[in-house]
Coordinates of C-alpha atoms and ligand atoms in Angstrom, one line a residue:
M939 CA 134.2 113.1 76.6
Q940 CA 132.3 114.9 79.3
W941 CA 128.7 113.8 79.8
N942 CA 126.1 116.3 80.6
D943 CA 123.6 115.6 83.3
N944 CA 120.8 114.7 80.9
E945 CA 122.9 112.1 79.1
K946 CA 123.8 110.6 82.5
I947 CA 120.2 110.4 83.5
L948 CA 119.2 108.9 80.2
T949 CA 121.9 106.3 80.2
G950 CA 121.2 105.4 83.8
L951 CA 117.5 105.0 82.9
V952 CA 118.1 102.8 79.9
A953 CA 120.5 100.6 82.0
W954 CA 117.9 100.4 84.7
I955 CA 115.1 99.5 82.3
A956 CA 117.3 96.8 80.8
L957 CA 118.1 95.4 84.3
S958 CA 114.6 95.5 85.7
G959 CA 112.8 94.6 82.4
C960 CA 110.1 97.2 83.0
T961 CA 109.5 100.8 82.2
H962 CA 108.1 103.7 84.2
R963 CA 105.6 106.4 83.5
N964 CA 105.6 109.3 85.9
G965 CA 107.4 107.1 88.4
T966 CA 104.8 104.3 88.1
P967 CA 106.3 100.9 87.0
M968 CA 104.8 99.7 83.6
A969 CA 104.9 96.4 81.7
K970 CA 107.6 95.9 79.0
D971 CA 105.1 96.8 76.3
G972 CA 104.3 100.1 78.0
K973 CA 100.9 98.9 79.3
P974 CA 100.1 99.1 83.0
L975 CA 101.3 96.2 85.0
N976 CA 98.9 93.2 85.6
I977 CA 97.8 92.5 89.2
L978 CA 97.6 89.1 90.7
Y979 CA 96.3 89.2 94.2
I980 CA 96.5 85.9 96.0
M981 CA 94.6 85.8 99.4
C982 CA 94.2 82.8 101.6
D983 CA 91.7 82.5 104.3
D984 CA 93.1 82.4 107.9
H985 CA 96.7 81.9 106.9
S986 CA 98.8 82.9 109.9
Y987 CA 102.2 84.6 109.3
Q988 CA 103.6 82.1 111.8
T989 CA 103.2 79.4 109.1
I990 CA 105.0 81.2 106.3
S991 CA 108.7 80.6 106.4
A992 CA 109.4 84.1 105.1
Y993 CA 108.1 85.3 108.5
D994 CA 108.7 82.4 110.9
Q995 CA 110.8 79.3 110.4
R996 CA 109.6 77.2 113.4
F997 CA 106.9 75.2 111.7
I998 CA 107.0 74.9 107.9
H999 CA 109.0 75.7 104.8
T1000 CA 107.0 77.5 102.2
P1001 CA 109.4 78.1 99.3
N1002 CA 106.9 79.3 96.8
I1003 CA 105.1 81.8 99.0
D1004 CA 108.5 83.0 100.2
R1005 CA 109.7 83.5 96.6
I1006 CA 107.2 86.4 96.3
G1007 CA 108.8 88.1 99.2
N1008 CA 112.4 87.2 98.3
E1009 CA 112.0 88.7 94.9
G1010 CA 110.0 91.6 96.2
V1011 CA 109.1 93.1 99.6
R1012 CA 108.1 91.6 102.9
F1013 CA 105.9 93.9 104.9
T1014 CA 106.9 93.4 108.5
Q1015 CA 104.1 95.5 110.0
S1016 CA 101.0 94.5 108.1
F1017 CA 97.6 94.6 109.7
V1018 CA 93.9 94.3 109.0
A1019 CA 91.1 96.8 110.0
N1020 CA 88.7 94.1 111.3
S1021 CA 89.9 90.6 111.8
L1022 CA 87.2 88.6 110.1
S1023 CA 86.7 87.3 106.6
G1024 CA 83.8 89.3 105.1
P1025 CA 84.7 92.6 106.7
S1026 CA 88.4 92.1 105.7
R1027 CA 87.4 91.5 102.1
A1028 CA 85.2 94.5 102.0
C1029 CA 88.0 96.7 103.4
M1030 CA 90.3 95.4 100.8
L1031 CA 87.9 96.0 97.9
T1032 CA 86.9 99.5 98.9
G1033 CA 90.0 100.8 100.6
K1034 CA 87.7 101.9 103.5
H1035 CA 87.2 100.9 107.1
S1036 CA 84.1 98.7 108.0
H1037 CA 81.8 101.5 109.2
A1038 CA 82.4 103.3 105.8
N1039 CA 81.9 100.3 103.5
G1040 CA 79.0 99.0 105.6
F1041 CA 80.2 95.4 106.0
T1042 CA 80.9 95.2 109.7
D1043 CA 80.5 91.5 110.4
N1044 CA 79.9 88.1 108.6
T1045 CA 76.1 88.5 108.9
T1046 CA 76.1 91.6 106.7
T1047 CA 75.4 91.7 102.9
F1048 CA 77.9 93.7 100.9
D1049 CA 76.5 96.6 99.0
G1050 CA 77.9 95.8 95.5
S1051 CA 76.7 99.1 94.1
Q1052 CA 79.4 101.0 95.9
Q1053 CA 82.8 102.0 94.6
T1054 CA 85.5 99.2 94.6
F1055 CA 88.9 99.1 93.0
P1056 CA 88.0 96.3 90.6
K1057 CA 85.3 98.5 89.2
L1058 CA 87.6 101.4 88.8
L1059 CA 90.3 99.2 87.1
Q1060 CA 87.6 97.8 84.8
Q1061 CA 86.6 101.3 83.8
A1062 CA 90.2 102.1 83.1
G1063 CA 90.6 99.2 80.7
Y1064 CA 91.6 96.3 82.9
E1065 CA 90.2 92.8 82.5
T1066 CA 89.1 91.7 85.9
A1067 CA 88.4 88.3 87.5
M1068 CA 87.5 87.0 90.9
I1069 CA 88.1 83.3 91.6
G1070 CA 87.6 81.4 94.9
K1071 CA 86.2 82.4 98.3
W1072 CA 84.1 85.6 98.1
H1073 CA 82.0 85.5 101.3
L1074 CA 80.3 88.8 100.8
V1075 CA 76.8 87.3 100.1
S1076 CA 75.8 89.6 97.3
E1077 CA 77.0 88.7 93.8
P1078 CA 80.4 90.1 92.8
T1079 CA 80.4 93.4 90.8
G1080 CA 83.2 94.9 88.8
F1081 CA 84.5 91.6 87.4
D1082 CA 84.4 90.5 83.8
Y1083 CA 84.6 86.9 85.1
W1084 CA 83.8 85.5 88.5
D1085 CA 83.7 82.0 89.7
I1086 CA 83.2 81.9 93.5
L1087 CA 82.8 79.2 96.2
V1088 CA 79.4 79.1 97.8
G1089 CA 79.6 80.8 101.3
Q1090 CA 82.7 79.6 103.1
G1091 CA 83.3 76.9 100.5
M1092 CA 83.9 73.2 101.0
Y1093 CA 87.4 71.6 100.9
Y1094 CA 86.3 68.6 98.8
N1095 CA 84.0 68.6 95.7
P1096 CA 82.9 72.1 96.4
D1097 CA 80.0 74.1 94.8
F1098 CA 81.0 77.2 92.8
I1099 CA 78.9 79.9 91.2
C1100 CA 80.4 80.7 87.9
N1101 CA 79.1 84.0 86.5
G1102 CA 75.7 83.4 88.2
K1103 CA 75.4 79.6 87.5
K1104 CA 76.0 77.0 90.2
V1105 CA 78.4 74.1 89.4
Q1106 CA 79.8 71.4 91.6
R1107 CA 83.4 70.5 90.9
E1108 CA 85.2 67.4 91.8
G1109 CA 88.5 67.4 93.7
Y1110 CA 90.2 69.5 96.4
A1111 CA 89.3 73.2 96.6
T1112 CA 92.9 74.6 96.6
N1113 CA 93.7 72.7 93.4
I1114 CA 90.4 73.5 91.7
T1115 CA 90.7 77.2 92.5
T1116 CA 94.2 77.3 91.1
D1117 CA 93.1 75.3 87.9
L1118 CA 90.3 77.9 87.4
A1119 CA 92.8 80.8 87.7
L1120 CA 95.2 79.2 85.3
D1121 CA 92.4 78.5 82.8
W1122 CA 91.2 82.1 83.0
L1123 CA 94.8 83.3 82.4
D1124 CA 95.3 80.9 79.5
N1125 CA 92.0 80.8 77.8
K1126 CA 89.4 83.2 79.0
R1127 CA 90.9 86.7 79.4
N1128 CA 91.5 89.2 76.7
P1129 CA 95.3 89.2 76.2
E1130 CA 95.2 92.7 74.8
K1131 CA 94.2 94.1 78.1
P1132 CA 96.1 94.3 81.4
F1133 CA 94.5 92.0 83.9
C1134 CA 93.6 92.1 87.6
L1135 CA 93.0 88.6 89.0
L1136 CA 91.8 88.1 92.6
L1137 CA 92.7 84.5 93.5
H1138 CA 91.1 83.7 96.9
H1139 CA 91.7 80.3 98.5
K1140 CA 89.3 78.8 101.0
A1141 CA 92.2 77.1 102.7
P1142 CA 93.4 77.0 105.5
H1143 CA 90.0 77.9 107.1
R1144 CA 88.5 75.7 109.7
T1145 CA 88.2 72.6 109.7
W1146 CA 91.7 72.4 108.2
M1147 CA 91.0 69.4 105.8
P1148 CA 94.2 68.3 104.0
D1149 CA 94.3 67.1 100.4
S1150 CA 94.5 63.3 100.2
C1151 CA 98.1 63.4 99.0
D1152 CA 99.2 65.5 102.0
L1153 CA 97.5 63.5 104.8
D1154 CA 100.6 61.7 106.1
L1155 CA 102.9 64.8 106.3
F1156 CA 104.1 66.1 109.7
S1157 CA 102.8 62.9 111.4
D1158 CA 106.2 62.4 113.1
Q1159 CA 106.5 65.9 114.3
E1160 CA 105.8 67.0 117.8
F1161 CA 105.0 70.6 118.4
P1162 CA 105.5 71.9 121.9
L1163 CA 102.7 74.1 123.3
P1164 CA 103.4 77.8 122.8
D1165 CA 104.7 79.7 125.9
T1166 CA 101.4 81.5 126.4
F1167 CA 99.2 78.4 126.0
W1168 CA 98.2 78.4 129.6
D1169 CA 97.6 82.1 129.8
D1170 CA 95.3 83.0 132.8
Y1171 CA 94.0 86.2 131.1
E1172 CA 94.6 88.1 134.3
N1173 CA 93.3 91.7 134.0
R1174 CA 91.9 90.9 130.5
P1175 CA 88.2 90.1 131.0
A1176 CA 87.4 89.9 127.3
A1177 CA 90.3 87.5 126.7
A1178 CA 89.0 85.4 129.6
A1179 CA 85.4 85.3 128.1
Q1180 CA 86.3 84.0 124.6
E1181 CA 85.2 80.6 123.3
M1182 CA 88.1 79.7 121.0
H1183 CA 90.3 77.7 123.3
I1184 CA 92.0 74.6 121.9
L1185 CA 91.4 72.7 125.1
Q1186 CA 87.8 73.8 125.8
D1187 CA 86.3 74.7 122.4
M1188 CA 88.1 72.7 119.6
D1189 CA 85.9 69.7 118.9
L1190 CA 87.5 66.3 118.9
V1191 CA 85.3 65.0 116.1
Y1192 CA 84.2 68.0 114.1
D1193 CA 87.6 69.8 114.1
L1194 CA 90.1 67.1 114.9
K1195 CA 88.6 64.3 112.7
L1196 CA 88.1 61.6 115.4
A1197 CA 84.9 60.3 113.9
D1198 CA 85.2 56.7 115.1
P1199 CA 82.8 54.1 113.6
E1200 CA 81.9 52.9 117.1
K1201 CA 80.9 56.4 118.1
E1202 CA 82.7 56.2 121.4
I1203 CA 84.2 59.6 121.0
H1204 CA 81.5 62.1 121.4
S1205 CA 81.1 65.6 119.9
G1206 CA 79.4 68.7 121.3
Y1207 CA 79.4 70.2 117.8
L1208 CA 77.5 67.3 116.2
E1209 CA 75.4 66.2 119.1
N1210 CA 74.4 69.5 120.8
W1211 CA 75.0 72.1 118.2
G1212 CA 73.6 70.5 115.1
R1213 CA 76.8 70.9 113.0
Q1214 CA 77.3 68.8 109.8
M1215 CA 80.5 67.0 109.3
Y1216 CA 82.4 68.4 106.3
T1217 CA 83.5 64.9 105.4
D1218 CA 80.0 64.1 104.3
L1219 CA 80.9 65.2 100.7
L1220 CA 83.9 62.9 100.3
H1221 CA 83.8 60.5 97.3
P1222 CA 84.7 56.8 97.9
D1223 CA 88.3 57.2 96.9
Q1224 CA 88.8 60.4 98.9
R1225 CA 87.1 58.7 101.9
A1226 CA 89.3 55.7 101.6
A1227 CA 92.5 57.9 101.8
W1228 CA 90.9 59.8 104.6
N1229 CA 90.1 56.7 106.7
K1230 CA 93.5 55.1 105.9
H1231 CA 95.1 58.1 107.6
Y1232 CA 92.7 59.0 110.4
G1233 CA 91.8 55.4 111.3
P1234 CA 95.1 54.7 113.0
V1235 CA 95.0 58.2 114.6
I1236 CA 91.6 57.4 116.1
E1237 CA 92.9 54.1 117.4
A1238 CA 95.9 55.7 119.0
F1239 CA 93.8 58.4 120.6
K1240 CA 91.5 55.8 122.0
D1241 CA 94.4 53.8 123.3
S1242 CA 95.8 56.7 125.2
F1243 CA 92.7 58.4 126.4
L1244 CA 89.8 55.9 126.5
R1245 CA 91.5 52.5 127.1
E1246 CA 94.3 53.5 129.5
P1247 CA 93.4 53.3 133.2
L1248 CA 92.3 56.8 134.2
D1249 CA 95.0 59.2 135.0
E1250 CA 94.9 60.6 138.6
Q1251 CA 94.8 64.1 137.2
A1252 CA 91.8 63.4 134.9
E1253 CA 89.0 65.9 135.0
E1254 CA 85.7 66.0 133.2
M1255 CA 86.2 68.0 130.0
S1256 CA 83.9 70.3 128.0
A1257 CA 81.2 69.2 125.4
A1258 CA 83.7 69.8 122.6
N1259 CA 85.7 66.9 124.2
G1260 CA 82.6 64.7 124.5
R1261 CA 82.6 65.2 128.3
M1262 CA 85.2 62.5 128.6
K1263 CA 87.5 62.5 131.5
A1264 CA 91.2 63.3 130.7
N1265 CA 94.3 64.9 132.1
P1266 CA 93.9 68.5 130.7
K1267 CA 97.6 68.9 130.0
R1268 CA 97.9 65.7 128.1
L1269 CA 94.7 66.3 126.1
A1270 CA 95.7 69.9 125.3
Q1271 CA 99.1 68.7 124.0
W1272 CA 97.4 66.0 121.9
K1273 CA 94.8 68.4 120.4
Y1274 CA 97.4 71.0 119.7
N1275 CA 99.5 68.6 117.7
Q1276 CA 96.6 67.3 115.7
Y1277 CA 95.5 70.8 114.9
M1278 CA 99.0 71.9 113.9
R1279 CA 99.6 68.9 111.7
D1280 CA 96.3 69.3 109.8
Y1281 CA 96.8 73.0 109.4
L1282 CA 100.4 72.6 108.1
R1283 CA 99.2 69.9 105.7
V1284 CA 96.7 72.4 104.3
I1285 CA 99.4 75.0 104.0
T1286 CA 101.6 72.6 102.1
S1287 CA 98.9 72.4 99.4
I1288 CA 98.6 76.2 99.3
D1289 CA 102.3 76.6 98.8
R1290 CA 102.4 74.0 96.1
N1291 CA 99.6 75.8 94.3
V1292 CA 101.2 79.2 94.6
G1293 CA 104.2 77.6 92.9
R1294 CA 102.0 76.4 90.0
V1295 CA 100.8 80.0 89.5
L1296 CA 104.3 81.5 89.7
D1297 CA 105.6 78.9 87.2
Y1298 CA 102.8 79.7 84.8
L1299 CA 103.5 83.4 85.0
E1300 CA 107.2 82.7 84.4
A1301 CA 106.6 80.3 81.5
H1302 CA 104.3 82.8 79.8
D1303 CA 106.5 85.8 80.2
L1304 CA 104.1 87.4 82.6
L1305 CA 106.2 87.5 85.8
E1306 CA 108.0 90.7 84.9
N1307 CA 104.8 92.3 83.9
T1308 CA 102.7 91.5 86.9
L1309 CA 102.5 92.7 90.5
V1310 CA 102.1 89.6 92.6
V1311 CA 100.6 89.9 96.1
Y1312 CA 100.3 87.2 98.7
T1313 CA 98.3 87.8 101.8
S1314 CA 95.5 86.5 104.1
D1315 CA 92.2 87.9 105.2
Q1316 CA 93.6 88.1 108.8
G1317 CA 96.1 86.5 111.1
F1318 CA 95.3 83.3 113.1
Y1319 CA 96.2 81.8 116.5
M1320 CA 98.5 78.8 116.4
G1321 CA 97.9 78.1 120.0
E1322 CA 99.1 81.4 121.4
H1323 CA 97.0 82.2 124.6
G1324 CA 95.6 78.7 124.1
W1325 CA 93.6 79.7 121.0
F1326 CA 92.6 79.0 117.5
D1327 CA 90.6 81.5 115.4
K1328 CA 91.1 85.3 115.2
R1329 CA 88.9 88.4 115.8
F1330 CA 91.0 90.0 118.6
M1331 CA 93.1 93.1 118.1
Y1332 CA 96.0 91.2 119.7
E1333 CA 99.0 90.8 117.4
E1334 CA 98.5 87.2 116.1
S1335 CA 95.1 88.1 114.6
F1336 CA 95.5 91.8 114.0
R1337 CA 98.6 91.2 111.8
T1338 CA 98.4 89.5 108.4
P1339 CA 101.1 88.3 106.1
L1340 CA 101.8 90.6 103.2
L1341 CA 104.4 89.9 100.4
M1342 CA 104.5 91.8 97.2
R1343 CA 106.7 91.2 94.1
L1344 CA 106.8 94.4 92.0
P1345 CA 108.8 94.1 88.8
G1346 CA 111.6 96.7 89.0
G1347 CA 110.6 97.4 92.6
K1348 CA 112.5 97.2 95.9
K1349 CA 113.7 94.0 97.4
G1350 CA 113.7 93.6 101.2
D1351 CA 111.6 94.6 104.2
V1352 CA 109.1 97.4 104.5
D1353 CA 108.7 98.3 108.1
Q1354 CA 106.0 101.0 108.0
L1355 CA 102.6 100.4 109.5
V1356 CA 100.3 99.2 106.7
Q1357 CA 96.7 98.0 106.6
N1358 CA 94.4 96.1 104.2
I1359 CA 92.6 99.4 103.4
D1360 CA 95.9 100.3 101.6
Y1361 CA 95.6 97.7 98.8
A1362 CA 92.9 99.4 96.8
P1363 CA 94.8 102.7 96.4
T1364 CA 98.0 100.8 95.7
F1365 CA 96.4 98.9 92.8
L1366 CA 94.8 102.1 91.5
E1367 CA 98.0 104.0 91.5
L1368 CA 99.8 101.2 89.8
A1369 CA 97.2 101.3 87.1
G1370 CA 97.5 105.1 86.7
V1371 CA 93.9 105.6 87.9
P1372 CA 93.4 108.6 90.1
I1373 CA 92.7 107.6 93.8
P1374 CA 89.2 108.8 94.8
E1375 CA 89.1 111.2 97.7
D1376 CA 86.9 109.0 99.8
I1377 CA 89.4 106.1 99.9
Q1378 CA 90.8 105.9 103.4
G1379 CA 93.9 103.8 102.8
E1380 CA 97.2 105.0 101.4
S1381 CA 99.0 103.7 98.3
L1382 CA 101.9 101.4 99.2
L1383 CA 103.7 102.0 96.0
P1384 CA 106.1 104.7 97.4
L1385 CA 107.2 102.1 100.0
M1386 CA 108.0 99.6 97.2
K1387 CA 110.0 101.8 94.8
S1388 CA 113.5 100.3 94.2
H1389 CA 115.4 103.2 95.7
T1390 CA 113.5 103.7 98.9
N1391 CA 114.7 102.6 102.3
R1392 CA 112.7 102.9 105.5
H1393 CA 114.2 106.2 106.5
D1394 CA 113.7 107.8 103.1
R1395 CA 111.2 110.4 104.2
E1396 CA 111.7 112.4 101.0
V1397 CA 110.5 109.7 98.7
I1398 CA 107.9 108.2 101.0
G1399 CA 106.7 111.5 102.3
H1400 CA 104.8 111.5 105.6
W1401 CA 103.7 108.0 106.6
R1402 CA 101.0 107.2 109.2
D1403 CA 102.1 106.6 112.8
G1404 CA 99.0 104.8 114.0
L1405 CA 96.4 102.3 112.9
Y1406 CA 92.7 102.1 113.7
Y1407 CA 90.9 98.8 114.3
H1408 CA 87.2 97.9 115.0
F1409 CA 85.7 94.4 115.5
Y1410 CA 81.9 94.2 115.6
E1411 CA 80.8 90.5 115.5
Y1412 CA 79.2 90.0 118.9
P1413 CA 77.2 88.1 120.1
A1414 CA 78.5 85.4 117.9
E1415 CA 80.5 82.2 117.7
H1416 CA 83.7 82.4 119.8
A1417 CA 82.2 85.1 122.0
V1418 CA 84.9 87.8 121.3
R1419 CA 83.5 91.1 122.5
R1420 CA 83.2 94.1 120.3
H1421 CA 86.2 96.3 120.5
Y1422 CA 88.1 99.1 118.8
G1423 CA 91.5 100.5 119.3
V1424 CA 94.7 102.0 118.0
R1425 CA 98.3 100.8 117.6
D1426 CA 101.4 102.8 116.9
N1427 CA 104.9 101.5 116.5
R1428 CA 105.1 100.7 120.2
Y1429 CA 101.8 100.8 122.1
K1430 CA 98.3 99.5 121.7
L1431 CA 95.1 100.8 123.3
I1432 CA 91.9 98.7 123.1
H1433 CA 88.4 99.3 124.4
F1434 CA 86.1 96.3 124.7
Y1435 CA 82.4 97.3 124.9
Q1436 CA 78.7 96.3 124.6
D1437 CA 78.1 93.9 127.5
I1438 CA 81.6 94.6 128.9
D1439 CA 83.5 97.9 129.5
S1440 CA 87.2 97.3 129.6
W1441 CA 90.2 99.2 128.4
E1442 CA 93.6 97.6 127.7
L1443 CA 97.0 99.1 127.1
Y1444 CA 100.1 97.2 126.0
D1445 CA 103.7 98.2 125.6
L1446 CA 104.7 95.9 122.7
E1447 CA 108.4 96.6 123.2
T1448 CA 108.5 95.2 126.7
D1449 CA 105.5 92.9 126.4
P1450 CA 105.2 91.6 122.9
Q1451 CA 102.9 88.7 123.9
E1452 CA 100.4 91.2 125.4
L1453 CA 100.1 89.4 128.8
H1454 CA 100.3 92.6 130.9
N1455 CA 97.5 95.0 130.6
I1456 CA 99.0 98.3 132.0
Y1457 CA 95.9 100.4 131.5
G1458 CA 95.4 102.5 134.6
H1459 CA 98.8 101.6 136.0
P1460 CA 100.7 104.5 137.7
G1461 CA 103.3 105.9 135.3
T1462 CA 101.2 105.2 132.2
E1463 CA 99.3 108.5 132.3
E1464 CA 101.3 110.2 129.6
V1465 CA 101.3 107.3 127.1
T1466 CA 97.5 106.7 127.8
E1467 CA 96.8 110.3 127.0
R1468 CA 98.9 110.1 123.8
M1469 CA 97.1 106.9 122.6
M1470 CA 93.7 108.3 123.5
S1471 CA 94.4 111.3 121.4
L1472 CA 95.7 109.1 118.6
L1473 CA 92.4 107.3 118.9
R1474 CA 90.3 110.5 118.7
D1475 CA 92.4 111.7 115.8
L1476 CA 91.9 108.5 113.8
E1477 CA 88.2 108.4 114.6
K1478 CA 87.9 111.9 113.2
E1479 CA 90.0 111.2 110.2
Y1480 CA 88.0 108.1 109.3
D1481 CA 84.7 109.5 110.5
A1482 CA 84.4 106.4 112.7
P1483 CA 81.6 105.7 115.2
I1484 CA 82.6 107.1 118.6
K1485 CA 82.0 104.8 121.5
D1486 CA 83.0 105.7 125.1
Ligands
LIG348 C1 82.9 79.8 110.7 C2 83.8 79.0 111.7 C3 84.3 79.9 112.8 C4 85.0 81.1 112.2 C5 84.0 81.8 111.3 C6 84.5 83.1 110.7 N1 83.1 77.9 112.3 O1 81.7 80.2 111.3 O2 85.2 79.2 113.6 O3 85.4 82.0 113.2 O4 83.6 80.9 110.3 O5 85.6 82.8 109.9 S1 82.9 76.6 111.3 O6 82.5 75.5 112.3 O7 81.8 76.8 110.4 O8 84.1 76.3 110.7 S2 85.9 83.7 108.6 O9 87.3 83.6 108.3 O10 85.1 83.2 107.5 O11 85.5 85.1 109.0
LIG349 CA1 89.3 84.3 107.4

């Protein structure tokens, strides 16, 4: 029997539906019951792509987070628009750059009356919830249920605001936030409606406090300093002026937990800058586990830095190091290891809790009806250039991890340049909601369809060839100057401004670590002109503030 074309298409479609377990309407994947897919958006605070094994296998194995990418897509060129918590969250909710959504730095209050994707999904019949770190000051709008940490949120026994009412909850923030999400999925939502759940962990934000059960992990591991740790910032005045250096600015007591009962280790953060220890909130059992772990660490630190005869190379250190005298190389190595160990312990708990959520979805027949997203509000320095924190448009903090598991969607890498302003239009398109004209991002769905590959221009259509970035929080902690810039697939142009006027240009192909600022170098005229014109084009497209 000869099949005609329609029969072939129909049979293929039926086979494909059976395989993928999901249906399509006008090319948009749907749940098995014909409803729009649910959306589960998991975002951690300050989770570097370097510490997700789907991206980098040097430090930690994160099987549960990786699973999202292994069964879906891994975005290899994923970036934020403004590398700071509140601004990043505002970009994500609105699909617009900071100047357009009004939330430019962490001192801003989010205008919750503006258009956001949760509101549009809610109007389209989705049940929406926001659980965990919110950090936008005003109360969440567009959610049927919200249960948010107060401000940055505490690691232990944190305060939440649940639909307007303050409650303190006992335990460790990452576990509690997950419990709340699972409880909402199980008992609180309307199962007749598709859902959109934003699950935002406070971890692994500073001061990287591990859960009691993870305190002893990584203790035996030594982490060599990154190649760029002793960067001299030549030709990069803004990089030289920052205050986020592990050796100079990371506090021995406040950040690295060396609160010795004898108070022999001093802290600039506590003594000079009036900071409160985050350990103040620990309950007796939590404190006992804490002291059991950090007690011997404190003793070992004292043995090698306070009780040993002074090293010939010892210098007086900064206030963050209690002005003690130490060999800078030895102290930097010690601080870096302590930082890495605590950070990785915190990630272990995140990964375990991501696993709990995936298991729940699977057990409740939701995994094949839900788009699962894993990302962070920005990247983070794991000692590159000597730093912790973020803010800069340099790769480690401009990039952010992004994994998406779309039922019936593509598996593998997506290499196009994407940004966190793209999430809102992606979710709207998935829900079949028209994308409003004023949204500045692009839907990522075409990049995730099962049959697309990176060269498939026909399906993807035109994709952007440059990204715009703008960071505004200065003067502020860490002293990173205001700057804006553009990046294409190979070059990056940045202008630092306000009390500094400095341009930087990098060739990421020959200088991926961004150590050589080639702005103004002979031979770079053409590429500078091209990047300047990309900058002007994007400023125009986004109606961005022009600074010269
Ligand atoms: C706090 C941190 C800073 C961090 C900002 C912004 N200091 O102020 O180190 O850069 O948050 O982070 S702390 O001593 O309070 O931990 S953000 O991710 O929320 O934007
Ligand atoms: Ca953050």
